[in-house]
GROMACS .gro file of C-alpha atoms in nm:
model
  431
    1UNK     CA    1   0.004   0.001  -0.002
    2UNK     CA    2   0.113   0.352  -0.084
    3UNK     CA    3  -0.023   0.498   0.239
    4UNK     CA    4  -0.125   0.830   0.375
    5UNK     CA    5  -0.169   0.914   0.749
    6UNK     CA    6  -0.454   1.162   0.731
    7UNK     CA    7  -0.617   1.425   0.957
    8UNK     CA    8  -0.812   1.157   1.143
    9UNK     CA    9  -0.484   0.985   1.222
   10UNK     CA   10  -0.581   0.681   1.016
   11UNK     CA   11  -0.365   0.523   0.748
   12UNK     CA   12  -0.549   0.500   0.411
   13UNK     CA   13  -0.418   0.460   0.062
   14UNK     CA   14  -0.392   0.258  -0.255
   15UNK     CA   15  -0.224  -0.080  -0.306
   16UNK     CA   16  -0.010  -0.176  -0.605
   17UNK     CA   17   0.178  -0.490  -0.694
   18UNK     CA   18   0.504  -0.501  -0.503
   19UNK     CA   19   0.689  -0.562  -0.818
   20UNK     CA   20   0.583  -0.227  -0.960
   21UNK     CA   21   0.675  -0.023  -0.648
   22UNK     CA   22   1.001   0.113  -0.796
   23UNK     CA   23   0.795   0.259  -1.084
   24UNK     CA   24   0.573   0.438  -0.832
   25UNK     CA   25   0.853   0.619  -0.642
   26UNK     CA   26   0.859   0.905  -0.890
   27UNK     CA   27   0.487   0.917  -0.997
   28UNK     CA   28   0.299   0.782  -0.693
   29UNK     CA   29  -0.071   0.702  -0.721
   30UNK     CA   30  -0.381   0.915  -0.769
   31UNK     CA   31  -0.562   1.060  -0.476
   32UNK     CA   32  -0.868   1.273  -0.422
   33UNK     CA   33  -0.827   1.585  -0.212
   34UNK     CA   34  -1.172   1.537  -0.050
   35UNK     CA   35  -1.042   1.212   0.093
   36UNK     CA   36  -0.874   1.445   0.347
   37UNK     CA   37  -1.226   1.509   0.477
   38UNK     CA   38  -1.318   1.146   0.568
   39UNK     CA   39  -1.382   1.138   0.940
   40UNK     CA   40  -1.282   0.840   1.156
   41UNK     CA   41  -1.631   0.689   1.143
   42UNK     CA   42  -1.636   0.688   0.762
   43UNK     CA   43  -1.864   0.972   0.646
   44UNK     CA   44  -1.719   1.246   0.434
   45UNK     CA   45  -1.735   1.583   0.596
   46UNK     CA   46  -1.955   1.834   0.422
   47UNK     CA   47  -1.877   2.103   0.336
   48UNK     CA   48  -1.509   2.059   0.267
   49UNK     CA   49  -1.281   2.280   0.057
   50UNK     CA   50  -1.261   2.049  -0.245
   51UNK     CA   51  -1.586   1.853  -0.291
   52UNK     CA   52  -1.561   1.651  -0.620
   53UNK     CA   53  -1.313   1.883  -0.778
   54UNK     CA   54  -0.932   1.835  -0.808
   55UNK     CA   55  -0.666   1.567  -0.802
   56UNK     CA   56  -0.360   1.496  -0.594
   57UNK     CA   57  -0.086   1.230  -0.604
   58UNK     CA   58   0.034   1.019  -0.302
   59UNK     CA   59   0.415   1.033  -0.348
   60UNK     CA   60   0.585   0.758  -0.143
   61UNK     CA   61   0.888   0.825   0.072
   62UNK     CA   62   1.099   0.505   0.021
   63UNK     CA   63   1.276   0.556   0.354
   64UNK     CA   64   0.948   0.483   0.533
   65UNK     CA   65   0.875   0.150   0.377
   66UNK     CA   66   0.764  -0.114   0.626
   67UNK     CA   67   0.796  -0.481   0.549
   68UNK     CA   68   0.704  -0.740   0.817
   69UNK     CA   69   0.701  -1.102   0.726
   70UNK     CA   70   0.646  -1.314   1.043
   71UNK     CA   71   0.350  -1.531   0.956
   72UNK     CA   72   0.324  -1.838   0.738
   73UNK     CA   73   0.045  -1.835   0.483
   74UNK     CA   74  -0.009  -1.466   0.513
   75UNK     CA   75   0.121  -1.201   0.270
   76UNK     CA   76   0.378  -0.969   0.432
   77UNK     CA   77   0.267  -0.639   0.582
   78UNK     CA   78   0.409  -0.412   0.319
   79UNK     CA   79   0.332  -0.025   0.311
   80UNK     CA   80   0.513   0.295   0.261
   81UNK     CA   81   0.410   0.643   0.394
   82UNK     CA   82   0.372   0.927   0.152
   83UNK     CA   83   0.308   1.296   0.099
   84UNK     CA   84   0.000   1.420  -0.077
   85UNK     CA   85   0.123   1.650  -0.352
   86UNK     CA   86  -0.023   1.831  -0.653
   87UNK     CA   87  -0.014   1.640  -0.982
   88UNK     CA   88   0.309   1.834  -1.081
   89UNK     CA   89   0.478   1.726  -0.763
   90UNK     CA   90   0.448   2.059  -0.590
   91UNK     CA   91   0.384   2.038  -0.217
   92UNK     CA   92   0.022   2.053  -0.103
   93UNK     CA   93  -0.010   2.268   0.213
   94UNK     CA   94  -0.310   2.067   0.341
   95UNK     CA   95  -0.089   1.753   0.372
   96UNK     CA   96  -0.007   1.692   0.743
   97UNK     CA   97   0.332   1.548   0.661
   98UNK     CA   98   0.420   1.848   0.449
   99UNK     CA   99   0.292   2.082   0.726
  100UNK     CA  100   0.520   1.912   0.980
  101UNK     CA  101   0.815   1.943   0.740
  102UNK     CA  102   0.762   2.314   0.715
  103UNK     CA  103   0.738   2.352   1.091
  104UNK     CA  104   1.072   2.166   1.125
  105UNK     CA  105   1.236   2.378   0.860
  106UNK     CA  106   1.132   2.693   1.038
  107UNK     CA  107   1.265   2.560   1.373
  108UNK     CA  108   1.596   2.483   1.208
  109UNK     CA  109   1.615   2.817   1.027
  110UNK     CA  110   1.536   3.024   1.340
  111UNK     CA  111   1.727   2.834   1.606
  112UNK     CA  112   1.975   2.609   1.421
  113UNK     CA  113   1.822   2.316   1.625
  114UNK     CA  114   1.698   1.971   1.516
  115UNK     CA  115   1.401   1.796   1.678
  116UNK     CA  116   1.436   1.457   1.833
  117UNK     CA  117   1.114   1.294   1.950
  118UNK     CA  118   0.937   0.975   2.027
  119UNK     CA  119   0.580   0.871   2.082
  120UNK     CA  120   0.468   0.636   2.358
  121UNK     CA  121   0.138   0.462   2.277
  122UNK     CA  122  -0.106   0.300   2.509
  123UNK     CA  123  -0.372   0.067   2.379
  124UNK     CA  124  -0.599  -0.222   2.482
  125UNK     CA  125  -0.642  -0.571   2.342
  126UNK     CA  126  -1.001  -0.692   2.321
  127UNK     CA  127  -1.110  -0.907   2.619
  128UNK     CA  128  -1.092  -1.289   2.604
  129UNK     CA  129  -1.201  -1.573   2.829
  130UNK     CA  130  -1.015  -1.635   3.143
  131UNK     CA  131  -0.899  -1.423   3.442
  132UNK     CA  132  -0.738  -1.087   3.382
  133UNK     CA  133  -0.387  -1.077   3.536
  134UNK     CA  134  -0.270  -0.785   3.746
  135UNK     CA  135  -0.110  -0.460   3.620
  136UNK     CA  136   0.259  -0.471   3.513
  137UNK     CA  137   0.283  -0.847   3.605
  138UNK     CA  138   0.490  -1.104   3.436
  139UNK     CA  139   0.170  -1.320   3.429
  140UNK     CA  140  -0.013  -1.051   3.229
  141UNK     CA  141   0.261  -1.056   2.968
  142UNK     CA  142   0.300  -1.433   2.949
  143UNK     CA  143  -0.073  -1.507   2.931
  144UNK     CA  144  -0.091  -1.293   2.615
  145UNK     CA  145   0.209  -1.449   2.451
  146UNK     CA  146   0.321  -1.459   2.175
  147UNK     CA  147   0.177  -1.106   2.157
  148UNK     CA  148   0.455  -0.908   2.319
  149UNK     CA  149   0.728  -1.102   2.147
  150UNK     CA  150   0.569  -1.067   1.813
  151UNK     CA  151   0.517  -0.695   1.855
  152UNK     CA  152   0.885  -0.644   1.928
  153UNK     CA  153   0.992  -0.867   1.640
  154UNK     CA  154   0.757  -0.698   1.396
  155UNK     CA  155   0.865  -0.349   1.507
  156UNK     CA  156   1.231  -0.443   1.455
  157UNK     CA  157   1.148  -0.569   1.102
  158UNK     CA  158   0.952  -0.249   1.043
  159UNK     CA  159   1.266  -0.043   1.136
  160UNK     CA  160   1.079   0.126   1.420
  161UNK     CA  161   1.360   0.061   1.674
  162UNK     CA  162   1.145  -0.069   1.967
  163UNK     CA  163   1.263  -0.006   2.321
  164UNK     CA  164   1.006  -0.159   2.552
  165UNK     CA  165   0.660  -0.318   2.576
  166UNK     CA  166   0.467  -0.378   2.904
  167UNK     CA  167   0.130  -0.473   3.030
  168UNK     CA  168  -0.015  -0.148   3.169
  169UNK     CA  169  -0.242  -0.053   3.453
  170UNK     CA  170  -0.579  -0.114   3.296
  171UNK     CA  171  -0.733  -0.449   3.209
  172UNK     CA  172  -0.581  -0.584   2.884
  173UNK     CA  173  -0.393  -0.248   2.848
  174UNK     CA  174  -0.050  -0.227   2.701
  175UNK     CA  175   0.212   0.035   2.635
  176UNK     CA  176   0.483   0.029   2.366
  177UNK     CA  177   0.785   0.253   2.339
  178UNK     CA  178   1.020   0.313   2.053
  179UNK     CA  179   1.349   0.507   2.063
  180UNK     CA  180   1.356   0.873   1.955
  181UNK     CA  181   1.442   0.965   1.607
  182UNK     CA  182   1.488   1.293   1.423
  183UNK     CA  183   1.224   1.514   1.279
  184UNK     CA  184   0.945   1.385   1.062
  185UNK     CA  185   1.059   1.026   1.128
  186UNK     CA  186   0.916   1.050   1.482
  187UNK     CA  187   0.559   1.109   1.354
  188UNK     CA  188   0.618   0.843   1.084
  189UNK     CA  189   0.713   0.597   1.352
  190UNK     CA  190   0.396   0.685   1.546
  191UNK     CA  191   0.186   0.584   1.245
  192UNK     CA  192   0.389   0.272   1.186
  193UNK     CA  193   0.367   0.153   1.543
  194UNK     CA  194  -0.013   0.160   1.548
  195UNK     CA  195  -0.040  -0.039   1.224
  196UNK     CA  196   0.211  -0.293   1.321
  197UNK     CA  197   0.050  -0.349   1.663
  198UNK     CA  198  -0.291  -0.383   1.491
  199UNK     CA  199  -0.145  -0.640   1.254
  200UNK     CA  200   0.014  -0.852   1.529
  201UNK     CA  201  -0.315  -0.851   1.721
  202UNK     CA  202  -0.508  -0.941   1.406
  203UNK     CA  203  -0.279  -1.242   1.333
  204UNK     CA  204  -0.345  -1.365   1.688
  205UNK     CA  205  -0.728  -1.339   1.638
  206UNK     CA  206  -0.754  -1.028   1.860
  207UNK     CA  207  -0.796  -0.659   1.807
  208UNK     CA  208  -0.596  -0.366   1.948
  209UNK     CA  209  -0.767  -0.029   2.006
  210UNK     CA  210  -0.592   0.296   2.062
  211UNK     CA  211  -0.914   0.477   2.154
  212UNK     CA  212  -0.855   0.731   2.437
  213UNK     CA  213  -1.119   0.585   2.671
  214UNK     CA  214  -1.266   0.238   2.600
  215UNK     CA  215  -1.488   0.269   2.905
  216UNK     CA  216  -1.589   0.604   3.069
  217UNK     CA  217  -1.528   0.452   3.412
  218UNK     CA  218  -1.208   0.280   3.318
  219UNK     CA  219  -0.847   0.353   3.237
  220UNK     CA  220  -0.769   0.571   2.943
  221UNK     CA  221  -0.506   0.541   2.666
  222UNK     CA  222  -0.262   0.822   2.613
  223UNK     CA  223   0.005   0.916   2.366
  224UNK     CA  224   0.303   1.082   2.524
  225UNK     CA  225   0.545   1.274   2.302
  226UNK     CA  226   0.901   1.308   2.432
  227UNK     CA  227   1.093   1.603   2.278
  228UNK     CA  228   1.455   1.724   2.283
  229UNK     CA  229   1.634   1.981   2.065
  230UNK     CA  230   1.988   1.921   1.941
  231UNK     CA  231   2.247   2.152   1.788
  232UNK     CA  232   2.484   2.051   1.511
  233UNK     CA  233   2.728   1.908   1.761
  234UNK     CA  234   2.458   1.688   1.908
  235UNK     CA  235   2.429   1.887   2.231
  236UNK     CA  236   2.083   1.895   2.393
  237UNK     CA  237   1.965   2.258   2.394
  238UNK     CA  238   1.696   2.181   2.654
  239UNK     CA  239   1.946   2.082   2.919
  240UNK     CA  240   2.119   2.310   3.169
  241UNK     CA  241   2.226   2.135   3.494
  242UNK     CA  242   2.225   2.459   3.698
  243UNK     CA  243   1.866   2.554   3.620
  244UNK     CA  244   1.562   2.431   3.811
  245UNK     CA  245   1.471   2.091   3.687
  246UNK     CA  246   1.785   2.104   3.461
  247UNK     CA  247   1.562   2.278   3.203
  248UNK     CA  248   1.755   2.539   3.004
  249UNK     CA  249   1.610   2.891   2.944
  250UNK     CA  250   1.550   2.794   2.585
  251UNK     CA  251   1.386   2.477   2.693
  252UNK     CA  252   1.169   2.669   2.943
  253UNK     CA  253   1.067   2.906   2.665
  254UNK     CA  254   0.972   2.616   2.442
  255UNK     CA  255   0.765   2.459   2.721
  256UNK     CA  256   0.602   2.793   2.796
  257UNK     CA  257   0.506   2.829   2.431
  258UNK     CA  258   0.329   2.491   2.439
  259UNK     CA  259   0.138   2.584   2.758
  260UNK     CA  260   0.042   2.934   2.623
  261UNK     CA  261  -0.121   2.768   2.321
  262UNK     CA  262  -0.246   2.463   2.506
  263UNK     CA  263  -0.624   2.528   2.487
  264UNK     CA  264  -0.607   2.549   2.106
  265UNK     CA  265  -0.348   2.271   2.077
  266UNK     CA  266  -0.593   2.029   2.238
  267UNK     CA  267  -0.816   2.055   1.933
  268UNK     CA  268  -0.544   1.867   1.755
  269UNK     CA  269  -0.375   1.654   2.022
  270UNK     CA  270  -0.697   1.540   2.200
  271UNK     CA  271  -0.932   1.571   1.904
  272UNK     CA  272  -1.221   1.343   1.979
  273UNK     CA  273  -1.551   1.384   2.172
  274UNK     CA  274  -1.436   1.132   2.439
  275UNK     CA  275  -1.076   1.274   2.480
  276UNK     CA  276  -1.203   1.515   2.746
  277UNK     CA  277  -1.350   1.241   2.959
  278UNK     CA  278  -0.994   1.124   2.999
  279UNK     CA  279  -0.827   1.467   3.056
  280UNK     CA  280  -0.958   1.492   3.418
  281UNK     CA  281  -0.794   1.491   3.758
  282UNK     CA  282  -0.653   1.174   3.908
  283UNK     CA  283  -0.622   0.990   3.573
  284UNK     CA  284  -0.251   1.071   3.534
  285UNK     CA  285  -0.360   1.208   3.201
  286UNK     CA  286  -0.244   1.573   3.190
  287UNK     CA  287  -0.558   1.724   3.359
  288UNK     CA  288  -0.362   2.037   3.459
  289UNK     CA  289  -0.220   2.295   3.215
  290UNK     CA  290   0.116   2.339   3.388
  291UNK     CA  291   0.481   2.241   3.366
  292UNK     CA  292   0.543   1.946   3.594
  293UNK     CA  293   0.868   1.825   3.740
  294UNK     CA  294   0.831   1.447   3.728
  295UNK     CA  295   0.451   1.508   3.764
  296UNK     CA  296   0.214   1.300   3.552
  297UNK     CA  297  -0.086   1.521   3.619
  298UNK     CA  298   0.062   1.802   3.412
  299UNK     CA  299   0.023   1.866   3.046
  300UNK     CA  300   0.399   1.919   3.002
  301UNK     CA  301   0.649   1.727   3.210
  302UNK     CA  302   1.019   1.728   3.268
  303UNK     CA  303   1.114   1.364   3.254
  304UNK     CA  304   1.352   1.203   3.498
  305UNK     CA  305   1.705   1.102   3.405
  306UNK     CA  306   1.874   0.789   3.539
  307UNK     CA  307   2.184   0.922   3.724
  308UNK     CA  308   2.289   0.564   3.807
  309UNK     CA  309   2.346   0.505   3.433
  310UNK     CA  310   2.633   0.755   3.451
  311UNK     CA  311   2.763   0.935   3.139
  312UNK     CA  312   2.629   1.253   2.990
  313UNK     CA  313   2.283   1.314   3.153
  314UNK     CA  314   2.189   1.561   2.880
  315UNK     CA  315   2.166   1.271   2.634
  316UNK     CA  316   1.872   1.140   2.839
  317UNK     CA  317   1.700   1.468   2.908
  318UNK     CA  318   1.368   1.553   2.741
  319UNK     CA  319   1.034   1.713   2.804
  320UNK     CA  320   0.707   1.532   2.753
  321UNK     CA  321   0.376   1.653   2.608
  322UNK     CA  322   0.116   1.438   2.774
  323UNK     CA  323  -0.219   1.574   2.661
  324UNK     CA  324  -0.248   1.362   2.341
  325UNK     CA  325  -0.421   1.044   2.250
  326UNK     CA  326  -0.462   0.796   1.961
  327UNK     CA  327  -0.725   1.004   1.778
  328UNK     CA  328  -0.464   1.261   1.686
  329UNK     CA  329  -0.288   1.292   1.352
  330UNK     CA  330   0.072   1.242   1.463
  331UNK     CA  331   0.219   1.471   1.192
  332UNK     CA  332  -0.035   1.753   1.247
  333UNK     CA  333  -0.011   1.741   1.626
  334UNK     CA  334   0.368   1.729   1.632
  335UNK     CA  335   0.391   2.017   1.386
  336UNK     CA  336   0.169   2.238   1.610
  337UNK     CA  337   0.364   2.140   1.922
  338UNK     CA  338   0.687   2.250   1.744
  339UNK     CA  339   0.533   2.570   1.622
  340UNK     CA  340   0.400   2.655   1.973
  341UNK     CA  341   0.742   2.582   2.125
  342UNK     CA  342   0.913   2.789   1.858
  343UNK     CA  343   0.679   3.078   1.935
  344UNK     CA  344   0.782   3.057   2.296
  345UNK     CA  345   1.150   3.068   2.198
  346UNK     CA  346   1.082   3.356   1.960
  347UNK     CA  347   0.893   3.547   2.236
  348UNK     CA  348   1.158   3.474   2.489
  349UNK     CA  349   0.895   3.344   2.735
  350UNK     CA  350   1.008   3.274   3.087
  351UNK     CA  351   1.024   2.927   3.221
  352UNK     CA  352   0.696   2.846   3.413
  353UNK     CA  353   0.730   2.754   3.779
  354UNK     CA  354   0.780   2.378   3.814
  355UNK     CA  355   0.478   2.208   3.963
  356UNK     CA  356   0.622   1.926   4.173
  357UNK     CA  357   0.317   1.821   4.378
  358UNK     CA  358  -0.040   1.694   4.313
  359UNK     CA  359  -0.229   1.984   4.154
  360UNK     CA  360  -0.554   1.847   4.290
  361UNK     CA  361  -0.436   1.942   4.647
  362UNK     CA  362  -0.386   2.306   4.552
  363UNK     CA  363  -0.635   2.591   4.555
  364UNK     CA  364  -0.719   2.790   4.240
  365UNK     CA  365  -0.494   3.066   4.359
  366UNK     CA  366  -0.201   2.833   4.426
  367UNK     CA  367  -0.250   2.675   4.084
  368UNK     CA  368  -0.253   3.019   3.926
  369UNK     CA  369   0.087   3.093   4.080
  370UNK     CA  370   0.224   2.802   3.866
  371UNK     CA  371   0.057   2.945   3.553
  372UNK     CA  372  -0.196   2.668   3.542
  373UNK     CA  373  -0.531   2.736   3.390
  374UNK     CA  374  -0.842   2.527   3.317
  375UNK     CA  375  -0.831   2.309   3.004
  376UNK     CA  376  -1.120   2.310   2.758
  377UNK     CA  377  -1.404   2.097   2.890
  378UNK     CA  378  -1.479   1.940   2.542
  379UNK     CA  379  -1.371   1.936   2.184
  380UNK     CA  380  -1.619   2.210   2.084
  381UNK     CA  381  -1.445   2.445   2.338
  382UNK     CA  382  -1.098   2.345   2.205
  383UNK     CA  383  -1.203   2.415   1.841
  384UNK     CA  384  -1.343   2.753   1.961
  385UNK     CA  385  -1.000   2.821   2.123
  386UNK     CA  386  -0.831   2.774   1.783
  387UNK     CA  387  -1.043   3.064   1.648
  388UNK     CA  388  -0.956   3.270   1.948
  389UNK     CA  389  -0.580   3.202   1.927
  390UNK     CA  390  -0.478   3.422   1.644
  391UNK     CA  391  -0.120   3.300   1.642
  392UNK     CA  392  -0.208   2.928   1.617
  393UNK     CA  393  -0.485   2.990   1.371
  394UNK     CA  394  -0.234   3.188   1.160
  395UNK     CA  395  -0.009   2.882   1.141
  396UNK     CA  396  -0.274   2.677   0.965
  397UNK     CA  397  -0.343   2.710   0.593
  398UNK     CA  398  -0.700   2.807   0.532
  399UNK     CA  399  -0.789   2.485   0.346
  400UNK     CA  400  -0.636   2.268   0.611
  401UNK     CA  401  -0.825   2.444   0.892
  402UNK     CA  402  -1.154   2.454   0.702
  403UNK     CA  403  -1.130   2.087   0.635
  404UNK     CA  404  -1.027   1.993   0.988
  405UNK     CA  405  -1.307   2.198   1.149
  406UNK     CA  406  -1.567   2.040   0.922
  407UNK     CA  407  -1.414   1.694   0.981
  408UNK     CA  408  -1.457   1.737   1.352
  409UNK     CA  409  -1.796   1.874   1.331
  410UNK     CA  410  -1.905   1.564   1.135
  411UNK     CA  411  -1.742   1.337   1.390
  412UNK     CA  412  -1.914   1.517   1.677
  413UNK     CA  413  -2.251   1.483   1.503
  414UNK     CA  414  -2.199   1.109   1.481
  415UNK     CA  415  -2.187   1.066   1.861
  416UNK     CA  416  -2.390   1.367   1.979
  417UNK     CA  417  -2.691   1.161   2.087
  418UNK     CA  418  -2.491   0.877   2.241
  419UNK     CA  419  -2.430   0.820   2.614
  420UNK     CA  420  -2.067   0.837   2.727
  421UNK     CA  421  -2.049   0.455   2.734
  422UNK     CA  422  -2.199   0.433   2.383
  423UNK     CA  423  -1.959   0.697   2.244
  424UNK     CA  424  -1.660   0.518   2.396
  425UNK     CA  425  -1.770   0.194   2.240
  426UNK     CA  426  -1.820   0.366   1.908
  427UNK     CA  427  -1.466   0.510   1.904
  428UNK     CA  428  -1.324   0.174   2.021
  429UNK     CA  429  -1.456   0.022   1.699
  430UNK     CA  430  -1.259   0.253   1.467
  431UNK     CA  431  -0.950   0.379   1.653
   0.00000   0.00000   0.00000
């Protein structure tokens, strides 16, 4: 498949005979621009900027090709990610991958820095007969075998550089981590990980769901984005051992930019009707818009380093954006995180006070001292925040924003009359 990770965060595309792939590297395959407006549930958003008019091409990036061949009697998993371009090959500004590339180019041009990032994904396997083993236990991993082993083997074959897999806190919940990589490759890996995990589950007669909240009373699934910025010598520009939390002034400005634009960013990082059922206190899900020091209740967190490992601690150091889930487009979301952080650097914003305690034990006034403010209560409020945030809205090409807003309106209409439990079940079917 010549594949495209779209605004709904789903991988769609067109398949060609593998023997003809080399012929497609230069020309790609045809694509309809209105496909960008297909929501996660299937219906095409109306209105959208294109309707029945126009043509695009999906131009594959050979460096992203995934080939996994672990199963006898089943064709290999074989797909390549692509950019959506005009028929003459010119970039299309409504393509999320192109939008991310432009953000990274601006970061490089203005700061001389390169982005290193990785996405941690949480997901659940569908239930099966028998007792559910406890969180993080060896028993939980072994009872699901060969799932964990196959995921790691498949990710290695896919070139995704897996680091860890573990049974998580919720029933049948898992987390998978891959090592950081530079720039656009981080978002590419996020898309690849989800498809590889789904394929492994499928081959074992199960289904993996990355929905943010399978059950409104249960444990949610997050996506945590780890970010560092490197100069040409490979030094981590976010690290300064003498600063609070070892976060440099530049790193503090980057984090402050993400927090300043957080209400609007959530329209892209937590972009479903049920995302906001998860972003609440005591879920360790980023229910507070503050910069946390090793604090999982905060939307942005300074991650710990392992001093016992020795060596250069700056190589481990990163900040984590926690208010994201599996309904997000990884390329679009990462692009806007980069642009928000770059705006913070450009504006020389001060590092926020580090919140190192449970925010739910603080008064509103005490929280305000840390720069914390309420998050949008729902997706409608987050979309409205985009219109109110002139800077963030200005980063988005008109066609991209018009399509995205209509896409989300269509998605919201699909679940508007459902109970929370019904809406969670509906998302679990497609995400």
